[in-house]
Structure formats: structure tokens, C-alpha cells
Amino acid sequence: MVKFSYYGHACFLLDDGKYKVLADPFLTGNPAASIKAEDVECDYILVTHAHGDHIGDAAAIAARTGAEVVGIPEVLGLCEGTSGNFKGHGMNIGGSLTLPFGKVRMVFAQHSSGVPGGIACGYVIYIGGLVIYFAGDTALFSDMELIGKKDNIDFALLPIGDNYTMGLEDAAMATKLLGTRHVIPIHYDTWPVIQQDVKHFKEITESLSRASVHIVKPGEDLELELCDAKA
Ligand code: NI
Ligand code: MN
């Protein structure tokens, strides 16, 4: 079993009981944050791109906790420029990294990177017997079908806020392309510009695909299980 803790916007923690994997830790200045950057504990930090609402507190949390930061080299370079000492692991699209809890594969995202020479990415995370796709910030793209075919995704964490990323309808289509059984919407309601009717997203996604949509609010947890996840 893997515990998903939603910290608001695109920041979440996966905990398999032994290892904690934090993603896109934008907490300082995040109006939806449910935890302070100083209070987060983790072993690994996955960063999708260098926009402030994703790279956020990565360097500071890594320096404090000793967590290893995974990202595109250009994005890690920006972390190094912002604060202190931390362990970084650079990788790139299509590459996999084996870690003590399982592995991560870096995949495409259609979005700008926030740093010259970099590109934005998503991750497929293998942890606790589950395959979890974290799309990062992205538009809808047809290769999501390829990601789903290759990785047999159990849970997809998809942005639905529109304006900067996919909106409701494109995220519903993404769910169908991915073939995932479960979706958790993220990256919405943080600011007025990405305010969304998440219940409408659940309705259209569940009518368009075979997936169940789990609405998790910032500060809430969801136990990820294959057959009977509830939220
Ligand atoms: Ni972005
Ligand atoms: Mn964003």
C-alpha cells in the first residue's frame, strides 16, 4: 500500500511505509499549501520543471533533509544556484532510474521548462507495487496513449486547472488515452485563474473513460490500492 498525501497545487508525497517521495514542492507562497516547507520529511524529491510553482522549495527541503533531487540537468542547475548543498540526480526524457523503493521513468510533458535549455517532464513512478503517472504541467498530447501502453498505469495525477495546463475536458481525454483505472486531479483552485469545477471533471471523466476520479483536498490523504481506492 502507498499513502498519497496532497499538499496543495502540484505538491504531493508518496509513502510506501519505508521511503517518502515528494513531488514539485511549491509550499512557500502557495495559498493552497497544507504544510510548511520546514515540516516536510522525504527521501527523494521529483521536480518536473523550473517554474516557481513546481521547483518551489526543492533546494531548501533537500538541503535540510538530505533528500536526493531528481530532475532535468538544467532544472537542477537552477536549484544549485538558489541555495546550499544538496544531492541532485540529473536524468532526461525516456530514461529510468532505479531507486530503493522501485524506479522512476522520466516522460514527456508539453509545457515550457522555466529555464533556458531545459524541457518540462512528467514521471512514471513505480512504488509499492503500483504504477503512478505524475503528468506535471502539460497539455493533452496523443503520446499519453503510448505511456499508458508501456507502463500500465494504476493512478494518474493530472493537472486540470486550464490556462497553464490541460483543462477539464482535455484531462478527461488524457484519462481515456492513458487507460488508467484511477485519476487524482491536481493543479487547480490555487488561484482564481485556475479555478475549476472538480465535480464536473469527475462526471465527464467517469462517463468518457473506465477510470474512477478521486477528489483529494489539500491536507488530505488517500491510501492507494488497486481495486478499492475510495475518496
Ligand atoms: Ni509550469
Ligand atoms: Mn504549474
Coordinates of N, CA and C and ligand atoms in Angstrom, one line a residue:
M1 N 0.8 -1.2 0.0 CA 0.0 0.0 0.0 C 0.9 1.3 0.0
V2 N 0.4 2.3 -0.7 CA 1.1 3.5 -0.8 C 0.2 4.6 -0.3
K3 N 0.7 5.5 0.6 CA -0.1 6.6 1.0 C 0.2 7.8 0.2
F4 N -0.9 8.4 -0.4 CA -0.8 9.7 -1.1 C -1.2 10.8 -0.2
S5 N -0.3 11.8 0.0 CA -0.7 12.9 0.8 C -0.6 14.2 -0.1
Y6 N -1.7 14.9 -0.2 CA -1.8 16.0 -1.1 C -1.5 17.3 -0.3
Y7 N -0.5 18.0 -0.7 CA -0.1 19.2 0.0 C -0.5 20.5 -0.7
G8 N -1.3 20.4 -1.8 CA -1.8 21.5 -2.5 C -1.0 21.8 -3.8
H9 N -1.8 22.4 -4.8 CA -1.3 22.7 -6.1 C -0.7 21.4 -6.8
A10 N 0.6 21.3 -7.1 CA 1.1 20.1 -7.7 C 2.0 19.3 -6.7
C11 N 1.9 19.6 -5.5 CA 2.8 19.0 -4.5 C 2.1 17.9 -3.8
F12 N 2.8 16.7 -3.8 CA 2.3 15.6 -3.0 C 3.4 14.7 -2.5
L13 N 3.1 13.8 -1.6 CA 4.1 12.9 -1.0 C 3.5 11.5 -1.2
L14 N 4.4 10.6 -1.7 CA 4.0 9.2 -1.7 C 4.9 8.5 -0.7
D15 N 4.2 7.6 0.1 CA 4.9 7.0 1.2 C 4.6 5.5 1.2
D16 N 5.6 4.6 1.0 CA 5.3 3.2 0.9 C 5.5 2.5 2.3
G17 N 5.7 3.4 3.3 CA 6.0 2.8 4.6 C 7.4 2.8 5.0
K18 N 8.3 2.9 4.0 CA 9.7 2.9 4.2 C 10.4 4.2 3.6
Y19 N 9.9 4.5 2.4 CA 10.5 5.6 1.7 C 9.4 6.7 1.4
K20 N 9.8 7.9 1.4 CA 8.9 9.0 1.1 C 9.4 9.8 -0.1
V21 N 8.5 9.9 -1.1 CA 8.9 10.6 -2.3 C 8.0 11.8 -2.5
L22 N 8.7 13.0 -2.5 CA 8.0 14.3 -2.6 C 8.0 14.7 -4.0
A23 N 7.0 15.4 -4.5 CA 6.9 15.9 -5.9 C 6.6 17.4 -5.9
D24 N 7.3 18.1 -6.7 CA 7.1 19.5 -7.0 C 6.7 20.3 -5.8
P25 N 7.7 20.5 -4.9 CA 7.4 21.1 -3.5 C 7.3 22.6 -3.5
F26 N 6.2 23.1 -4.1 CA 5.9 24.5 -4.0 C 5.0 24.7 -2.8
L27 N 5.6 25.2 -1.7 CA 4.9 25.4 -0.4 C 4.9 26.8 0.0
T28 N 6.1 27.4 0.1 CA 6.3 28.8 0.5 C 5.6 29.7 -0.6
G29 N 4.6 30.4 -0.2 CA 3.9 31.3 -1.1 C 2.8 30.6 -1.8
N30 N 2.5 29.4 -1.5 CA 1.4 28.6 -2.2 C 0.2 28.8 -1.3
P31 N -0.9 29.5 -1.8 CA -2.0 29.8 -1.0 C -2.8 28.5 -0.6
A32 N -2.6 27.4 -1.3 CA -3.3 26.1 -1.0 C -2.4 25.2 -0.2
A33 N -1.2 25.6 0.2 CA -0.3 24.7 0.9 C -0.9 24.2 2.2
S34 N -0.8 22.9 2.5 CA -1.3 22.4 3.7 C -0.2 22.0 4.7
I35 N 1.0 22.3 4.3 CA 2.2 22.0 5.2 C 3.3 23.1 4.9
K36 N 4.1 23.3 5.9 CA 5.2 24.2 5.7 C 6.4 23.5 5.1
A37 N 7.2 24.2 4.3 CA 8.4 23.6 3.7 C 9.3 23.0 4.8
E38 N 9.4 23.7 6.0 CA 10.3 23.3 7.1 C 9.8 22.1 7.8
D39 N 8.5 21.6 7.5 CA 8.0 20.5 8.2 C 7.9 19.2 7.4
V40 N 8.3 19.3 6.1 CA 8.2 18.2 5.2 C 9.4 17.2 5.5
E41 N 9.1 15.9 5.5 CA 10.2 14.9 5.6 C 10.1 14.1 4.3
C42 N 11.2 13.8 3.7 CA 11.2 13.0 2.5 C 12.6 12.5 2.2
D43 N 12.7 11.4 1.4 CA 13.9 10.8 1.0 C 14.3 11.2 -0.5
Y44 N 13.3 11.5 -1.3 CA 13.5 11.8 -2.7 C 12.6 13.0 -3.1
I45 N 13.0 13.8 -4.0 CA 12.2 14.9 -4.5 C 12.2 14.9 -6.0
L46 N 11.1 14.7 -6.6 CA 11.0 14.7 -8.1 C 10.5 16.1 -8.5
V47 N 11.3 16.7 -9.4 CA 10.9 18.1 -9.9 C 10.6 18.0 -11.4
T48 N 9.5 18.5 -11.8 CA 9.1 18.4 -13.3 C 9.6 19.5 -14.1
H49 N 9.7 20.7 -13.5 CA 10.3 21.8 -14.3 C 10.5 23.0 -13.4
A50 N 11.1 24.1 -14.0 CA 11.6 25.1 -13.1 C 10.7 26.3 -12.8
H51 N 9.4 26.2 -13.2 CA 8.5 27.3 -12.8 C 8.4 27.2 -11.3
G52 N 8.2 28.5 -10.7 CA 8.3 28.6 -9.3 C 7.2 27.8 -8.6
D53 N 6.1 27.5 -9.2 CA 5.0 26.7 -8.6 C 5.3 25.2 -8.7
H54 N 6.5 24.8 -9.1 CA 6.9 23.4 -9.1 C 8.3 23.2 -8.4
I55 N 9.3 23.9 -8.8 CA 10.6 23.8 -8.2 C 10.6 24.3 -6.8
G56 N 9.8 25.4 -6.6 CA 9.5 25.8 -5.2 C 10.6 25.7 -4.2
D57 N 10.3 25.0 -3.2 CA 11.2 24.8 -2.0 C 12.1 23.6 -2.2
A58 N 12.3 23.1 -3.4 CA 13.1 21.8 -3.5 C 14.5 21.9 -2.9
A59 N 15.2 23.0 -3.3 CA 16.6 23.1 -2.8 C 16.6 23.2 -1.3
A60 N 15.8 24.0 -0.7 CA 15.8 24.2 0.8 C 15.4 22.9 1.5
I61 N 14.4 22.2 1.0 CA 14.0 20.9 1.6 C 15.1 19.9 1.5
A62 N 15.7 19.8 0.3 CA 16.8 18.9 0.1 C 18.0 19.2 1.0
A63 N 18.3 20.4 1.1 CA 19.5 20.8 2.0 C 19.2 20.4 3.4
R64 N 17.9 20.6 3.9 CA 17.6 20.3 5.3 C 17.5 18.8 5.6
T65 N 16.9 18.1 4.6 CA 16.6 16.7 4.9 C 17.6 15.7 4.4
G66 N 18.4 16.1 3.4 CA 19.4 15.2 2.7 C 18.7 14.5 1.6
A67 N 17.5 14.8 1.3 CA 16.8 14.1 0.2 C 17.5 14.4 -1.1
E68 N 17.4 13.4 -2.0 CA 18.0 13.5 -3.3 C 17.0 14.1 -4.3
V69 N 17.4 15.1 -5.1 CA 16.5 15.8 -6.0 C 16.7 15.2 -7.4
V70 N 15.7 14.8 -8.0 CA 15.7 14.2 -9.4 C 15.1 15.2 -10.3
G71 N 15.8 15.5 -11.4 CA 15.2 16.4 -12.4 C 16.1 16.5 -13.7
I72 N 15.7 17.2 -14.6 CA 16.5 17.5 -15.8 C 17.7 18.4 -15.4
P73 N 18.9 18.1 -16.0 CA 20.1 18.8 -15.5 C 19.9 20.3 -15.5
E74 N 19.3 20.9 -16.5 CA 19.2 22.4 -16.5 C 18.3 22.9 -15.3
V75 N 17.3 22.1 -14.9 CA 16.5 22.4 -13.8 C 17.2 22.3 -12.5
L76 N 18.0 21.2 -12.4 CA 18.8 21.0 -11.2 C 19.8 22.1 -11.0
G77 N 20.3 22.6 -12.2 CA 21.3 23.7 -12.2 C 20.7 24.9 -11.5
L78 N 19.5 25.2 -11.8 CA 18.8 26.3 -11.2 C 18.7 26.1 -9.7
C79 N 18.4 24.9 -9.2 CA 18.3 24.6 -7.8 C 19.7 24.9 -7.2
E80 N 20.7 24.5 -7.8 CA 22.1 24.7 -7.3 C 22.4 26.2 -7.1
G81 N 21.8 27.0 -8.0 CA 22.0 28.4 -8.0 C 21.2 29.1 -6.9
T82 N 20.2 28.4 -6.4 CA 19.3 29.1 -5.4 C 19.7 28.9 -4.0
S83 N 20.2 27.7 -3.6 CA 20.6 27.5 -2.2 C 21.4 26.3 -1.9
G84 N 22.3 26.4 -1.1 CA 23.0 25.4 -0.4 C 23.4 24.1 -1.1
N85 N 23.7 23.2 -0.2 CA 24.2 21.9 -0.6 C 23.1 20.9 -0.7
F86 N 23.0 20.2 -1.8 CA 22.1 19.0 -1.8 C 22.6 18.1 -2.9
K87 N 22.0 16.9 -2.8 CA 22.4 15.8 -3.7 C 21.4 15.9 -4.9
G88 N 21.9 16.0 -6.1 CA 21.0 16.0 -7.2 C 21.3 14.8 -8.2
H89 N 20.2 14.4 -8.8 CA 20.4 13.3 -9.9 C 19.8 13.8 -11.2
G90 N 20.7 14.1 -12.1 CA 20.2 14.6 -13.4 C 19.8 13.4 -14.3
M91 N 18.7 13.5 -15.0 CA 18.3 12.5 -16.0 C 17.5 13.2 -17.1
N92 N 17.0 12.4 -18.1 CA 16.3 13.1 -19.1 C 15.2 12.2 -19.7
I93 N 14.4 12.8 -20.5 CA 13.2 12.1 -21.1 C 13.5 10.8 -21.6
G94 N 12.7 9.8 -21.2 CA 12.9 8.4 -21.7 C 13.8 7.6 -20.8
G95 N 14.5 8.2 -19.9 CA 15.4 7.5 -19.0 C 14.7 7.0 -17.7
S96 N 15.2 5.9 -17.2 CA 14.7 5.3 -16.0 C 15.8 5.4 -14.9
L97 N 15.4 5.5 -13.7 CA 16.3 5.5 -12.5 C 15.8 4.5 -11.5
T98 N 16.6 3.5 -11.2 CA 16.2 2.6 -10.1 C 16.6 3.2 -8.8
L99 N 15.6 3.1 -7.9 CA 15.8 3.7 -6.5 C 15.4 2.6 -5.5
P100 N 15.7 2.8 -4.2 CA 15.4 1.7 -3.3 C 13.9 1.3 -3.2
F101 N 13.0 2.2 -3.5 CA 11.6 1.9 -3.4 C 11.0 1.3 -4.7
G102 N 11.8 1.4 -5.8 CA 11.3 0.9 -7.1 C 12.0 1.7 -8.2
K103 N 11.3 2.4 -9.0 CA 12.0 3.2 -10.0 C 11.1 4.3 -10.5
V104 N 11.8 5.3 -11.2 CA 11.0 6.3 -11.8 C 11.5 6.4 -13.3
R105 N 10.6 6.7 -14.2 CA 10.9 7.0 -15.6 C 10.5 8.4 -15.9
M106 N 11.3 9.1 -16.6 CA 11.0 10.5 -16.9 C 10.4 10.5 -18.3
V107 N 9.2 11.1 -18.4 CA 8.5 11.1 -19.7 C 8.1 12.6 -20.1
F108 N 7.7 12.7 -21.4 CA 7.4 13.9 -22.0 C 6.3 14.7 -21.2
A109 N 6.4 16.0 -21.2 CA 5.2 16.9 -20.9 C 5.3 18.0 -22.0
Q110 N 4.1 18.5 -22.4 CA 4.1 19.6 -23.3 C 3.9 20.9 -22.6
H111 N 5.0 21.5 -22.3 CA 4.9 22.7 -21.4 C 6.3 23.4 -21.5
S112 N 6.4 24.6 -21.1 CA 7.7 25.3 -21.1 C 8.4 24.9 -19.8
S113 N 9.8 25.1 -19.8 CA 10.5 24.5 -18.7 C 10.8 25.5 -17.6
G114 N 10.8 26.8 -17.9 CA 11.2 27.8 -16.9 C 12.6 28.0 -16.8
V115 N 13.5 27.4 -17.6 CA 14.9 27.6 -17.6 C 15.5 27.4 -19.0
P116 N 16.4 28.2 -19.4 CA 16.9 28.1 -20.8 C 17.6 26.7 -21.0
G117 N 17.2 26.1 -22.1 CA 17.8 24.8 -22.4 C 17.1 23.6 -21.8
G118 N 16.2 23.8 -20.9 CA 15.6 22.7 -20.3 C 14.2 22.4 -20.9
I119 N 13.7 21.3 -20.6 CA 12.3 21.0 -21.0 C 11.5 20.5 -19.8
A120 N 10.2 20.6 -19.9 CA 9.4 20.1 -18.8 C 9.2 18.6 -19.0
C121 N 8.9 17.9 -17.8 CA 8.7 16.5 -17.9 C 7.6 16.0 -17.0
G122 N 7.3 14.8 -17.1 CA 6.4 14.1 -16.1 C 7.2 12.9 -15.6
Y123 N 6.6 12.1 -14.7 CA 7.3 10.9 -14.2 C 6.3 9.8 -14.1
V124 N 6.8 8.6 -14.5 CA 6.1 7.3 -14.1 C 6.8 6.8 -12.9
I125 N 6.1 6.6 -11.8 CA 6.7 6.2 -10.6 C 6.3 4.8 -10.2
Y126 N 7.2 3.9 -10.1 CA 6.9 2.5 -9.6 C 7.2 2.4 -8.1
I127 N 6.2 2.3 -7.3 CA 6.4 2.2 -5.9 C 5.3 1.4 -5.2
G128 N 5.7 0.5 -4.3 CA 4.7 -0.3 -3.6 C 3.8 -1.2 -4.4
G129 N 4.3 -1.6 -5.5 CA 3.5 -2.5 -6.4 C 2.6 -1.7 -7.3
L130 N 2.6 -0.4 -7.3 CA 1.7 0.4 -8.1 C 2.5 1.2 -9.1
V131 N 1.8 1.6 -10.2 CA 2.4 2.4 -11.2 C 1.6 3.7 -11.2
I132 N 2.3 4.8 -10.9 CA 1.7 6.1 -10.8 C 2.3 7.1 -11.8
Y133 N 1.4 7.7 -12.6 CA 1.8 8.7 -13.6 C 1.6 10.1 -13.0
F134 N 2.6 10.8 -12.9 CA 2.5 12.2 -12.5 C 2.8 13.1 -13.7
A135 N 1.8 13.7 -14.3 CA 1.9 14.3 -15.6 C 2.7 15.6 -15.5
G136 N 2.9 16.2 -14.4 CA 3.5 17.6 -14.3 C 2.5 18.6 -14.9
D137 N 3.1 19.7 -15.4 CA 2.3 20.6 -16.1 C 2.3 20.2 -17.6
T138 N 1.2 20.0 -18.2 CA 1.2 19.6 -19.6 C -0.1 19.9 -20.3
A139 N 0.0 20.0 -21.6 CA -1.2 20.0 -22.5 C -1.5 18.5 -22.7
L140 N -2.7 18.3 -23.3 CA -3.0 17.0 -23.8 C -2.1 16.6 -25.0
F141 N -1.6 15.4 -25.0 CA -0.8 15.0 -26.2 C -1.1 13.5 -26.4
S142 N -1.1 13.1 -27.7 CA -1.5 11.8 -28.1 C -0.6 10.7 -27.6
D143 N 0.7 11.0 -27.3 CA 1.6 10.0 -26.8 C 1.3 9.6 -25.4
M144 N 0.3 10.2 -24.7 CA -0.1 9.7 -23.4 C -0.6 8.3 -23.6
E145 N -1.1 8.0 -24.8 CA -1.6 6.6 -25.1 C -0.4 5.6 -25.0
L146 N 0.7 6.1 -25.6 CA 2.0 5.3 -25.5 C 2.5 5.0 -24.1
I147 N 2.4 6.1 -23.3 CA 2.9 6.0 -21.9 C 2.0 4.9 -21.2
G148 N 0.7 5.0 -21.4 CA -0.3 4.1 -20.8 C 0.0 2.6 -21.3
K149 N 0.3 2.5 -22.6 CA 0.5 1.1 -23.1 C 1.8 0.5 -22.5
K150 N 2.8 1.3 -22.4 CA 4.1 0.8 -21.9 C 4.0 0.5 -20.4
D151 N 3.4 1.4 -19.7 CA 3.5 1.4 -18.2 C 2.3 0.9 -17.4
N152 N 1.2 0.6 -18.1 CA 0.1 0.0 -17.4 C -0.3 0.8 -16.1
I153 N -0.7 2.0 -16.3 CA -0.8 2.9 -15.1 C -2.0 2.6 -14.2
D154 N -1.7 2.6 -12.9 CA -2.8 2.4 -12.0 C -3.5 3.7 -11.5
F155 N -2.6 4.7 -11.2 CA -3.1 6.0 -10.8 C -2.5 7.1 -11.6
A156 N -3.3 8.0 -12.1 CA -2.7 9.2 -12.8 C -3.0 10.5 -12.1
L157 N -2.0 11.3 -11.9 CA -2.2 12.6 -11.2 C -2.1 13.6 -12.3
L158 N -3.3 14.2 -12.6 CA -3.4 15.1 -13.8 C -3.7 16.5 -13.5
P159 N -3.1 17.5 -14.1 CA -3.5 18.9 -13.9 C -4.8 19.1 -14.6
I160 N -5.7 19.9 -14.0 CA -7.0 20.1 -14.6 C -7.3 21.6 -14.6
G161 N -6.4 22.5 -14.2 CA -6.7 23.9 -13.9 C -7.0 24.8 -15.1
D162 N -6.5 24.3 -16.3 CA -6.7 25.1 -17.5 C -5.7 26.3 -17.5
N163 N -5.7 27.1 -18.4 CA -4.8 28.3 -18.6 C -3.4 27.9 -18.7
Y164 N -2.8 27.3 -17.7 CA -1.3 26.9 -17.8 C -1.2 25.5 -18.3
T165 N -2.2 24.7 -18.2 CA -2.2 23.2 -18.4 C -3.5 22.8 -19.1
M166 N -3.7 21.5 -19.2 CA -5.0 21.0 -19.6 C -6.1 21.5 -18.7
G167 N -7.2 21.6 -19.3 CA -8.4 21.9 -18.5 C -9.2 20.6 -18.4
L168 N -10.5 20.8 -17.9 CA -11.3 19.6 -17.6 C -11.5 18.6 -18.7
E169 N -11.8 19.1 -19.9 CA -12.2 18.2 -21.0 C -10.9 17.5 -21.5
D170 N -9.8 18.3 -21.6 CA -8.6 17.6 -22.1 C -8.1 16.6 -21.1
A171 N -8.2 16.9 -19.8 CA -7.8 16.0 -18.8 C -8.6 14.7 -18.8
A172 N -9.9 14.9 -19.1 CA -10.8 13.7 -19.3 C -10.3 12.8 -20.5
M173 N -10.0 13.5 -21.6 CA -9.5 12.8 -22.7 C -8.1 12.1 -22.4
A174 N -7.3 12.8 -21.7 CA -6.0 12.2 -21.3 C -6.2 10.9 -20.5
T175 N -7.2 10.9 -19.6 CA -7.5 9.8 -18.8 C -7.8 8.6 -19.7
K176 N -8.6 8.9 -20.7 CA -9.0 7.8 -21.7 C -7.8 7.3 -22.4
L177 N -6.9 8.2 -22.9 CA -5.7 7.8 -23.7 C -4.8 7.0 -22.8
L178 N -4.7 7.4 -21.5 CA -3.7 6.7 -20.6 C -4.2 5.3 -20.2
G179 N -5.6 5.1 -20.3 CA -6.1 3.8 -19.9 C -6.0 3.5 -18.4
T180 N -5.8 4.5 -17.6 CA -5.6 4.3 -16.2 C -6.9 4.0 -15.5
R181 N -6.9 3.3 -14.3 CA -8.1 3.0 -13.6 C -8.5 4.1 -12.6
H182 N -7.5 4.9 -12.2 CA -7.8 5.9 -11.2 C -7.1 7.2 -11.6
V183 N -7.8 8.3 -11.3 CA -7.3 9.6 -11.5 C -7.4 10.5 -10.3
I184 N -6.4 11.2 -10.0 CA -6.5 12.2 -8.9 C -6.2 13.6 -9.6
P185 N -7.2 14.5 -9.6 CA -6.9 15.8 -10.2 C -6.1 16.7 -9.3
I186 N -5.2 17.5 -9.9 CA -4.3 18.4 -9.2 C -4.2 19.7 -10.0
H187 N -3.4 20.7 -9.4 CA -3.1 21.9 -10.2 C -4.4 22.7 -10.5
Y188 N -5.3 22.9 -9.6 CA -6.5 23.7 -9.8 C -6.9 24.3 -8.5
D189 N -7.6 25.4 -8.6 CA -8.2 26.2 -7.5 C -7.1 26.9 -6.6
T190 N -5.9 26.8 -7.0 CA -4.8 27.5 -6.2 C -5.0 29.0 -6.3
W191 N -5.3 29.5 -7.5 CA -5.6 30.9 -7.7 C -6.9 31.0 -8.6
P192 N -7.5 32.2 -8.6 CA -8.7 32.3 -9.5 C -8.6 31.9 -10.9
V193 N -7.4 32.1 -11.5 CA -7.2 31.8 -12.9 C -7.3 30.3 -13.2
I194 N -7.1 29.5 -12.2 CA -7.2 28.0 -12.5 C -8.3 27.4 -11.6
Q195 N -9.3 28.2 -11.3 CA -10.4 27.7 -10.5 C -11.2 26.8 -11.4
Q196 N -11.6 25.6 -10.9 CA -12.4 24.6 -11.7 C -13.4 24.0 -10.9
D197 N -14.5 23.5 -11.7 CA -15.5 22.7 -11.0 C -15.0 21.2 -11.1
V198 N -14.4 20.8 -10.0 CA -13.8 19.4 -10.0 C -14.8 18.3 -10.0
K199 N -16.0 18.6 -9.5 CA -17.1 17.6 -9.6 C -17.5 17.4 -11.0
H200 N -17.5 18.5 -11.8 CA -17.8 18.3 -13.2 C -16.7 17.5 -13.9
F201 N -15.5 17.7 -13.5 CA -14.4 16.9 -14.1 C -14.6 15.4 -13.8
K202 N -15.0 15.1 -12.6 CA -15.3 13.7 -12.2 C -16.4 13.1 -13.1
E203 N -17.5 13.9 -13.3 CA -18.6 13.4 -14.1 C -18.2 13.1 -15.5
I204 N -17.5 14.1 -16.2 CA -17.2 13.9 -17.6 C -16.2 12.8 -17.8
T205 N -15.2 12.7 -16.8 CA -14.2 11.7 -16.9 C -14.7 10.3 -16.7
E206 N -15.6 10.2 -15.8 CA -16.1 8.8 -15.5 C -17.1 8.4 -16.6
S207 N -17.7 9.4 -17.3 CA -18.6 9.0 -18.4 C -17.8 8.7 -19.7
L208 N -16.6 9.3 -19.8 CA -15.8 9.2 -21.0 C -14.8 8.0 -20.9
S209 N -14.4 7.6 -19.7 CA -13.4 6.5 -19.6 C -13.8 5.5 -18.5
R210 N -13.0 4.5 -18.3 CA -13.3 3.5 -17.3 C -12.8 3.8 -15.9
A211 N -12.2 5.0 -15.8 CA -11.5 5.4 -14.6 C -12.4 5.9 -13.5
S212 N -12.0 5.8 -12.3 CA -12.6 6.4 -11.1 C -11.8 7.7 -10.8
V213 N -12.5 8.8 -10.5 CA -11.8 10.0 -10.2 C -11.9 10.2 -8.7
H214 N -10.8 10.4 -8.0 CA -10.7 10.6 -6.6 C -10.4 12.1 -6.3
I215 N -11.3 12.8 -5.7 CA -11.1 14.2 -5.4 C -10.4 14.2 -4.0
V216 N -9.2 14.7 -3.9 CA -8.5 14.8 -2.7 C -8.2 16.3 -2.5
K217 N -8.5 16.8 -1.3 CA -8.3 18.2 -1.0 C -6.9 18.4 -0.4
P218 N -6.3 19.6 -0.5 CA -5.0 19.8 0.2 C -5.1 19.5 1.7
G219 N -4.2 18.8 2.2 CA -4.2 18.3 3.6 C -4.8 17.0 3.8
E220 N -5.4 16.4 2.7 CA -6.0 15.1 2.8 C -5.1 14.0 2.3
D221 N -5.3 12.8 2.8 CA -4.5 11.6 2.3 C -5.4 10.6 1.6
L222 N -4.9 9.8 0.7 CA -5.6 8.7 0.1 C -4.7 7.5 0.1
E223 N -5.2 6.4 0.6 CA -4.5 5.1 0.5 C -4.7 4.6 -0.9
L224 N -3.6 4.5 -1.6 CA -3.7 4.0 -3.0 C -3.7 2.5 -3.0
E225 N -4.8 1.9 -3.5 CA -4.9 0.5 -3.6 C -5.5 0.2 -4.9
L226 N -5.2 -1.0 -5.5 CA -5.6 -1.3 -6.8 C -7.1 -1.4 -7.1
C227 N -7.8 -2.1 -6.2 CA -9.2 -2.4 -6.5 C -10.2 -1.4 -5.8
D228 N -9.9 -1.0 -4.6 CA -10.9 -0.4 -3.8 C -10.5 1.0 -3.2
A229 N -9.7 1.7 -4.0 CA -9.4 3.1 -3.5 C -10.7 3.9 -3.4
K230 N -10.8 4.6 -2.3 CA -12.0 5.4 -2.1 C -11.7 6.8 -1.7
A231 N -12.4 7.7 -2.2 CA -12.2 9.1 -1.7 C -13.4 9.9 -2.2
Ligands
NI1 NI 4.6 25.4 -15.3
MN2 MN 2.3 24.9 -12.8

